[in-house]
PDB file of C-alpha atoms in Angstrom:
ATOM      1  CA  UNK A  27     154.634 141.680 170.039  1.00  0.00           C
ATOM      2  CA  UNK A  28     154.362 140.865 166.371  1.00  0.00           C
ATOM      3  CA  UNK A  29     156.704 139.645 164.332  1.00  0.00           C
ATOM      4  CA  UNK A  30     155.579 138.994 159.966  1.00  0.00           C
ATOM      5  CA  UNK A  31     157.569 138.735 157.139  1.00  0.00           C
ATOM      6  CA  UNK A  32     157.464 139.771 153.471  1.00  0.00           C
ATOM      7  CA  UNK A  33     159.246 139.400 150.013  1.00  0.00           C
ATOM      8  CA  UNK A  34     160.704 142.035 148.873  1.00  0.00           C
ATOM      9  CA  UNK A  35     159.728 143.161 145.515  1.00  0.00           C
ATOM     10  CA  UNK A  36     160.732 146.133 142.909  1.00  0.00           C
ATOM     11  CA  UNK A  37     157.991 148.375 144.896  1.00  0.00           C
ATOM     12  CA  UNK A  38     160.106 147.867 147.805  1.00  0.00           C
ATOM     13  CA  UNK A  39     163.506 149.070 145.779  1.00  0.00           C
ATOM     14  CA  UNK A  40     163.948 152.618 147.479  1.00  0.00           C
ATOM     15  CA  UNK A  41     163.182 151.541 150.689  1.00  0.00           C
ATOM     16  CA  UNK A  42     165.559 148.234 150.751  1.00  0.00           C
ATOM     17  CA  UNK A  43     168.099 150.680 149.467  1.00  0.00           C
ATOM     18  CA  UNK A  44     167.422 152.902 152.822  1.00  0.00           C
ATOM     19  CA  UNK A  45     167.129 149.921 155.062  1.00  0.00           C
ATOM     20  CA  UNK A  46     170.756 148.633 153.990  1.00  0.00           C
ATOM     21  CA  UNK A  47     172.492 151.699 153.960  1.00  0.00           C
ATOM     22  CA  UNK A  48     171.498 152.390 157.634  1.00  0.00           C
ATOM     23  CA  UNK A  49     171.872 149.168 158.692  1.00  0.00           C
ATOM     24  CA  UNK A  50     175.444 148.536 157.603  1.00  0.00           C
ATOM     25  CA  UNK A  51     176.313 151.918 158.653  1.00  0.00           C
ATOM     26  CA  UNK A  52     175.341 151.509 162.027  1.00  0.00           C
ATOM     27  CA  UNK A  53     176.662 148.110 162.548  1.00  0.00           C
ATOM     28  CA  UNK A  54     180.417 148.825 161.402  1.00  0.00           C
ATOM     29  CA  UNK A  55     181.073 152.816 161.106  1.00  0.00           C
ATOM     30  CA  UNK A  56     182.752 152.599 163.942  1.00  0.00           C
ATOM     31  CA  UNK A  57     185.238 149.982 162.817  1.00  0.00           C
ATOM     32  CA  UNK A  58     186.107 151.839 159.357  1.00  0.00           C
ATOM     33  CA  UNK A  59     186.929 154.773 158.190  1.00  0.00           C
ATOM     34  CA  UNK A  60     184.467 157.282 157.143  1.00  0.00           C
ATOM     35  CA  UNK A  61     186.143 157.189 153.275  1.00  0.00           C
ATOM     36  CA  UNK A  62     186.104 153.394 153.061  1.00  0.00           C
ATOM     37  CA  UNK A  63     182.634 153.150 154.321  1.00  0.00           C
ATOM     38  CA  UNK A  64     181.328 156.104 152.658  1.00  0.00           C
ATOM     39  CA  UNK A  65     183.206 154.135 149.022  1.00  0.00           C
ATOM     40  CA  UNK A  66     181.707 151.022 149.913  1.00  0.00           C
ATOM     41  CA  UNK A  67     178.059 152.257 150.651  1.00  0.00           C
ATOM     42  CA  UNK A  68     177.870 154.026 147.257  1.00  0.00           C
ATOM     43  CA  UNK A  69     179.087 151.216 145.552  1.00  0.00           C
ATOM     44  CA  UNK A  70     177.189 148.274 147.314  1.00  0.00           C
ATOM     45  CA  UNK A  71     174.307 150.148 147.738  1.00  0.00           C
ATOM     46  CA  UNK A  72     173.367 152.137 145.007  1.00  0.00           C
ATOM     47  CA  UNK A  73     170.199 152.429 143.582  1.00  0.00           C
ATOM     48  CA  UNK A  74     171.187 150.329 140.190  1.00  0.00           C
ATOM     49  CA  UNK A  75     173.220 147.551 142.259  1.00  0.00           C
ATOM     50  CA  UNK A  76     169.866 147.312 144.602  1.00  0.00           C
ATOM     51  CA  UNK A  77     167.468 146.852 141.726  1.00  0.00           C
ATOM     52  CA  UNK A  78     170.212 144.714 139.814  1.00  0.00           C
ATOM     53  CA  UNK A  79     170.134 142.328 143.123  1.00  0.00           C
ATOM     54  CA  UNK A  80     166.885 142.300 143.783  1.00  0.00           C
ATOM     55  CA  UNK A  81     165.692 141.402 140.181  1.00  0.00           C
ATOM     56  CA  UNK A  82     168.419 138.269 140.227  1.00  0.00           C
ATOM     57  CA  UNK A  83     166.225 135.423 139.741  1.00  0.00           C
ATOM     58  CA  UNK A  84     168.551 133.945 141.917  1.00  0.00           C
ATOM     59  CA  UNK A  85     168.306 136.046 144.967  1.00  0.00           C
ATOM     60  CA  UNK A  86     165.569 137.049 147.070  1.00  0.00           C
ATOM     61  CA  UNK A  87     165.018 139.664 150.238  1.00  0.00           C
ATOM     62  CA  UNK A  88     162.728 139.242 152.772  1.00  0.00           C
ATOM     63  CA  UNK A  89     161.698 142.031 155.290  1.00  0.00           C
ATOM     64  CA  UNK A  90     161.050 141.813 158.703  1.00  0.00           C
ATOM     65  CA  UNK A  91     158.697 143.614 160.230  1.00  0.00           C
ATOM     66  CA  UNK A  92     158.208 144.100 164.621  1.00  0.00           C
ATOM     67  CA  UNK A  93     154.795 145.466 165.592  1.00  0.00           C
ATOM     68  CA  UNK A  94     154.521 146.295 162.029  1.00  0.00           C
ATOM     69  CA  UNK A  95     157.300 148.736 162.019  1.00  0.00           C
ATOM     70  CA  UNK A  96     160.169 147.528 159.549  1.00  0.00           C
ATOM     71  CA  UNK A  97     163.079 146.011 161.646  1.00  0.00           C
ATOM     72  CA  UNK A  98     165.645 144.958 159.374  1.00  0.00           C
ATOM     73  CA  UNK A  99     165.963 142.485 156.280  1.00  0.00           C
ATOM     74  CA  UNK A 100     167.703 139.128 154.588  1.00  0.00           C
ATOM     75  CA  UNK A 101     168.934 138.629 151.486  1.00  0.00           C
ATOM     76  CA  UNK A 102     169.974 134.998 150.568  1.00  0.00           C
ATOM     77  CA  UNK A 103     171.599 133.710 147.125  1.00  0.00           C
ATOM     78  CA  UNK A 104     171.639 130.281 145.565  1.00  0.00           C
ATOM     79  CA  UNK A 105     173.477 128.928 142.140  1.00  0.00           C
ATOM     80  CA  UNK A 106     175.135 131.756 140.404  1.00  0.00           C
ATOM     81  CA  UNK A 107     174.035 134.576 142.929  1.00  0.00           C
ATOM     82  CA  UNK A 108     176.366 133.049 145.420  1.00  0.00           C
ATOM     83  CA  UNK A 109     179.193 135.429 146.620  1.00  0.00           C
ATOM     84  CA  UNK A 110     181.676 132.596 146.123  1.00  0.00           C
ATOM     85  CA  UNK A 111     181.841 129.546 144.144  1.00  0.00           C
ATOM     86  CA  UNK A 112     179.906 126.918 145.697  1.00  0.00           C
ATOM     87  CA  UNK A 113     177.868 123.803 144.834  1.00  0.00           C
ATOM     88  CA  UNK A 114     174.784 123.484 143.744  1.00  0.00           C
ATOM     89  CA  UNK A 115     173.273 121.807 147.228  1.00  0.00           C
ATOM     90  CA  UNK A 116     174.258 125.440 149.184  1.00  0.00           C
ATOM     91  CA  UNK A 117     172.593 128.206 149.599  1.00  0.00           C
ATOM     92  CA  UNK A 118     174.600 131.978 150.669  1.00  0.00           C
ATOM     93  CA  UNK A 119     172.959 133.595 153.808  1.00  0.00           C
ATOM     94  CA  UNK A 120     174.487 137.377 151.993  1.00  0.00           C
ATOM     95  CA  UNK A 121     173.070 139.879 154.157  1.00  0.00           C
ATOM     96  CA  UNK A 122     171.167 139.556 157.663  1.00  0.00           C
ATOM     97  CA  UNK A 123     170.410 142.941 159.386  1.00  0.00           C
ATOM     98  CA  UNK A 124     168.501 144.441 162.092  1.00  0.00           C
ATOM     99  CA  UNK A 125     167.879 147.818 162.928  1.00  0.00           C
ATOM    100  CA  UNK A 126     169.632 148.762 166.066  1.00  0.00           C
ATOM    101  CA  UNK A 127     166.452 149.769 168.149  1.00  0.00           C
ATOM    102  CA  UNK A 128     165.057 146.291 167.478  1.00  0.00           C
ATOM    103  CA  UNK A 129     168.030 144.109 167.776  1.00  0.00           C
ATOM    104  CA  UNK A 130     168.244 141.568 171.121  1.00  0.00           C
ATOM    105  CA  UNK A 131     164.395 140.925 169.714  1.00  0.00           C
ATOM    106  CA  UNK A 132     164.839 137.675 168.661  1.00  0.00           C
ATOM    107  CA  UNK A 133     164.439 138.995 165.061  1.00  0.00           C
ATOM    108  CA  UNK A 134     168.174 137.702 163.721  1.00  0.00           C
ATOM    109  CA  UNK A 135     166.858 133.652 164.841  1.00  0.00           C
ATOM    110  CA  UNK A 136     163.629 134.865 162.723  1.00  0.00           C
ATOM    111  CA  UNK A 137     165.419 135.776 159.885  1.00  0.00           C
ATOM    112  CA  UNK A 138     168.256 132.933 159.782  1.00  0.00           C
ATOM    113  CA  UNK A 139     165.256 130.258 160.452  1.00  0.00           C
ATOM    114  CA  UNK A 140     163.838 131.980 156.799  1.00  0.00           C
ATOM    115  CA  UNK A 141     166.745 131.720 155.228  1.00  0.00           C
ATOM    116  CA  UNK A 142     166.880 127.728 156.304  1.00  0.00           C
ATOM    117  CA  UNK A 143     163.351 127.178 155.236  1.00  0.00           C
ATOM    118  CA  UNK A 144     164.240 128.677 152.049  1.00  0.00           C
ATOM    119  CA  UNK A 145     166.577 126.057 151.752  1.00  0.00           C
ATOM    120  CA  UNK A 146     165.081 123.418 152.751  1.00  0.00           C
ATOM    121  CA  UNK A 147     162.143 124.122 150.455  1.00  0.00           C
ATOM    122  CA  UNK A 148     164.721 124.190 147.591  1.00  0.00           C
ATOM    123  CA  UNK A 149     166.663 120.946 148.614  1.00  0.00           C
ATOM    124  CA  UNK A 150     169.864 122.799 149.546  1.00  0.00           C
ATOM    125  CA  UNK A 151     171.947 120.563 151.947  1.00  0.00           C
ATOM    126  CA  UNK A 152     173.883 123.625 153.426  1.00  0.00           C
ATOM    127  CA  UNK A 153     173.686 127.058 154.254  1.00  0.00           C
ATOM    128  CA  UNK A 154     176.655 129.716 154.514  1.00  0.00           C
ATOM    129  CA  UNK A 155     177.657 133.010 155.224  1.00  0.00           C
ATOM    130  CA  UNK A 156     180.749 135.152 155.136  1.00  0.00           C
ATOM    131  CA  UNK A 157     181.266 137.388 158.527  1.00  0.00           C
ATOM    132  CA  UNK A 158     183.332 140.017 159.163  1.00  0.00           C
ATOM    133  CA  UNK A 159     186.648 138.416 161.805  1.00  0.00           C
ATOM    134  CA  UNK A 160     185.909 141.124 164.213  1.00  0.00           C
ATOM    135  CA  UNK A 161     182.558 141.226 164.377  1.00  0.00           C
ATOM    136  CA  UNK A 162     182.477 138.798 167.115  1.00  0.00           C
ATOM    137  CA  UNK A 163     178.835 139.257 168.167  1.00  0.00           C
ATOM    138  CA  UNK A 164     177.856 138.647 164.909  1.00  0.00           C
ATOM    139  CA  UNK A 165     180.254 134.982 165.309  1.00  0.00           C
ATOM    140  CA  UNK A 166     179.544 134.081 168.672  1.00  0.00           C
ATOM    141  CA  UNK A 167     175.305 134.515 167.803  1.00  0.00           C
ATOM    142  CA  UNK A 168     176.224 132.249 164.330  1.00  0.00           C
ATOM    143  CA  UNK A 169     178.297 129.635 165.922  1.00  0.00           C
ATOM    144  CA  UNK A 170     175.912 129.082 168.723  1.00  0.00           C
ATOM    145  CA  UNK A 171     172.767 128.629 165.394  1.00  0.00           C
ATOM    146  CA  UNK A 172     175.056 125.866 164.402  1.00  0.00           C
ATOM    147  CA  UNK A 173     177.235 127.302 162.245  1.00  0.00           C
ATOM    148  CA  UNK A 174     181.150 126.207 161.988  1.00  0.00           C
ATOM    149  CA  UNK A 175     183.629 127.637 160.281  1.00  0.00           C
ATOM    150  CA  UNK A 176     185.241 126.707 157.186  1.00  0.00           C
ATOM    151  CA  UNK A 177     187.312 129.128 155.211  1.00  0.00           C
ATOM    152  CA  UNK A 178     188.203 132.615 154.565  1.00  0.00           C
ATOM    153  CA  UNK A 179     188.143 135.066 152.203  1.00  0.00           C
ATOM    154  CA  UNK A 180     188.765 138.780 151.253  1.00  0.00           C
ATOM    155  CA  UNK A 181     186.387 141.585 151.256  1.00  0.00           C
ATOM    156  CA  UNK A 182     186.960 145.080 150.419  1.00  0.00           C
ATOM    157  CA  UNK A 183     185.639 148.243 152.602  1.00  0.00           C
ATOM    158  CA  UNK A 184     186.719 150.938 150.687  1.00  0.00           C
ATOM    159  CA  UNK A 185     190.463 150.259 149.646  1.00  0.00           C
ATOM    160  CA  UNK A 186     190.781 148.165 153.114  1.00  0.00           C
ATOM    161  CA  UNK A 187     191.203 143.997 152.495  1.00  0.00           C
ATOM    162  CA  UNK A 188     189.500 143.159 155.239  1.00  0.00           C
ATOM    163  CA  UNK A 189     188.882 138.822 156.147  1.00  0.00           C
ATOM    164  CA  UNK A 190     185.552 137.498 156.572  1.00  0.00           C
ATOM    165  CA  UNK A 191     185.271 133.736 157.842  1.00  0.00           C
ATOM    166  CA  UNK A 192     183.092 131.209 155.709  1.00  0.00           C
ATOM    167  CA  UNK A 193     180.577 129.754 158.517  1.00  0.00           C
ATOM    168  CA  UNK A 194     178.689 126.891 157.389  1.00  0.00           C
ATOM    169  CA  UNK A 195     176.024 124.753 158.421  1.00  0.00           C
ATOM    170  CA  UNK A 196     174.687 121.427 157.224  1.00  0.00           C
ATOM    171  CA  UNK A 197     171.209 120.591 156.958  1.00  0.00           C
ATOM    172  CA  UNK A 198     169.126 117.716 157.600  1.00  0.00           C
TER     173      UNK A 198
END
């Protein structure tokens, strides 16, 4: 088994785009309506959005790769990037996925460990992360990383206000 990383860069645009489109699809279609998550896939995931993100000097993607097959990806945001208003000492955890033939791999504690280096390296003294109330696997894996929660706040599938909880974590 082999597990390596890379950054994602604007070669990598059209296949990012695939990557997260399958990825959230598969982890909540069956939670949502095929309307709201068809609406939210064209909006979050179009190809302009994509690029837009992933040329934010303030964000970066990282994909993960198992027996050098891609497995899934991260996407963490500091300052201005950030989802929500935070300080300048945090650092957003946005997206953490992993195809569904390579998930109870080990490759989510991979990518969340990145996302802390990433931190660390940058001399953020938290890390956070907005999840979805009901997807408790998702909690339960977060919670036992460390991870407590915090807050709340409202995100949109479709036309559907749905709550995700803040989780954060200190560092150091």
């Amino acid at each position: 088994m082999t597990v390596h990383m890379s950054k994602c860069s604007a070669e990598d645009l059209q296949l990012l785009q695939e990557i997260g489109i399958e990825t959230f699809n598969d982890t909540f279609k069956d939670q949502n309506t095929a309307e709201n998550m068809e609406a939210y896939l064209e909006r979050a995931f179009e190809l302009k959005q994509v690029e837009k993100e992933l040329s934010n000097p303030f964000s970066e993607f990282y994909f993960i790769y198992f027996n050098e097959e891609l497995a899934g990806y991260l996407k963490v945001n500091i300052n201005d990037a950030q989802s929500e208003k935070m300080d300048d000492e945090s650092l957003e955890i946005e997206r953490i996925y992993v195809r569904t033939r390579f998930q109870k791999q080990g490759l989510g504690k991979v990518l969340l460990n990145k996302a802390v280096e990433r931190a660390a390296e940058q001399d953020k003294k938290k890390i956070w992360l907005g999840v979805w109330e009901k997807n408790e696997n998702a909690i339960a894996f977060y919670k036992k990383m460390g991870f407590v929660q915090t807050g709340a706040h409202s995100f949109y599938m479709g036309d559907e206000k749905q709550t995700d909880y803040i989780l954060v974590k200190s560092l150091g």
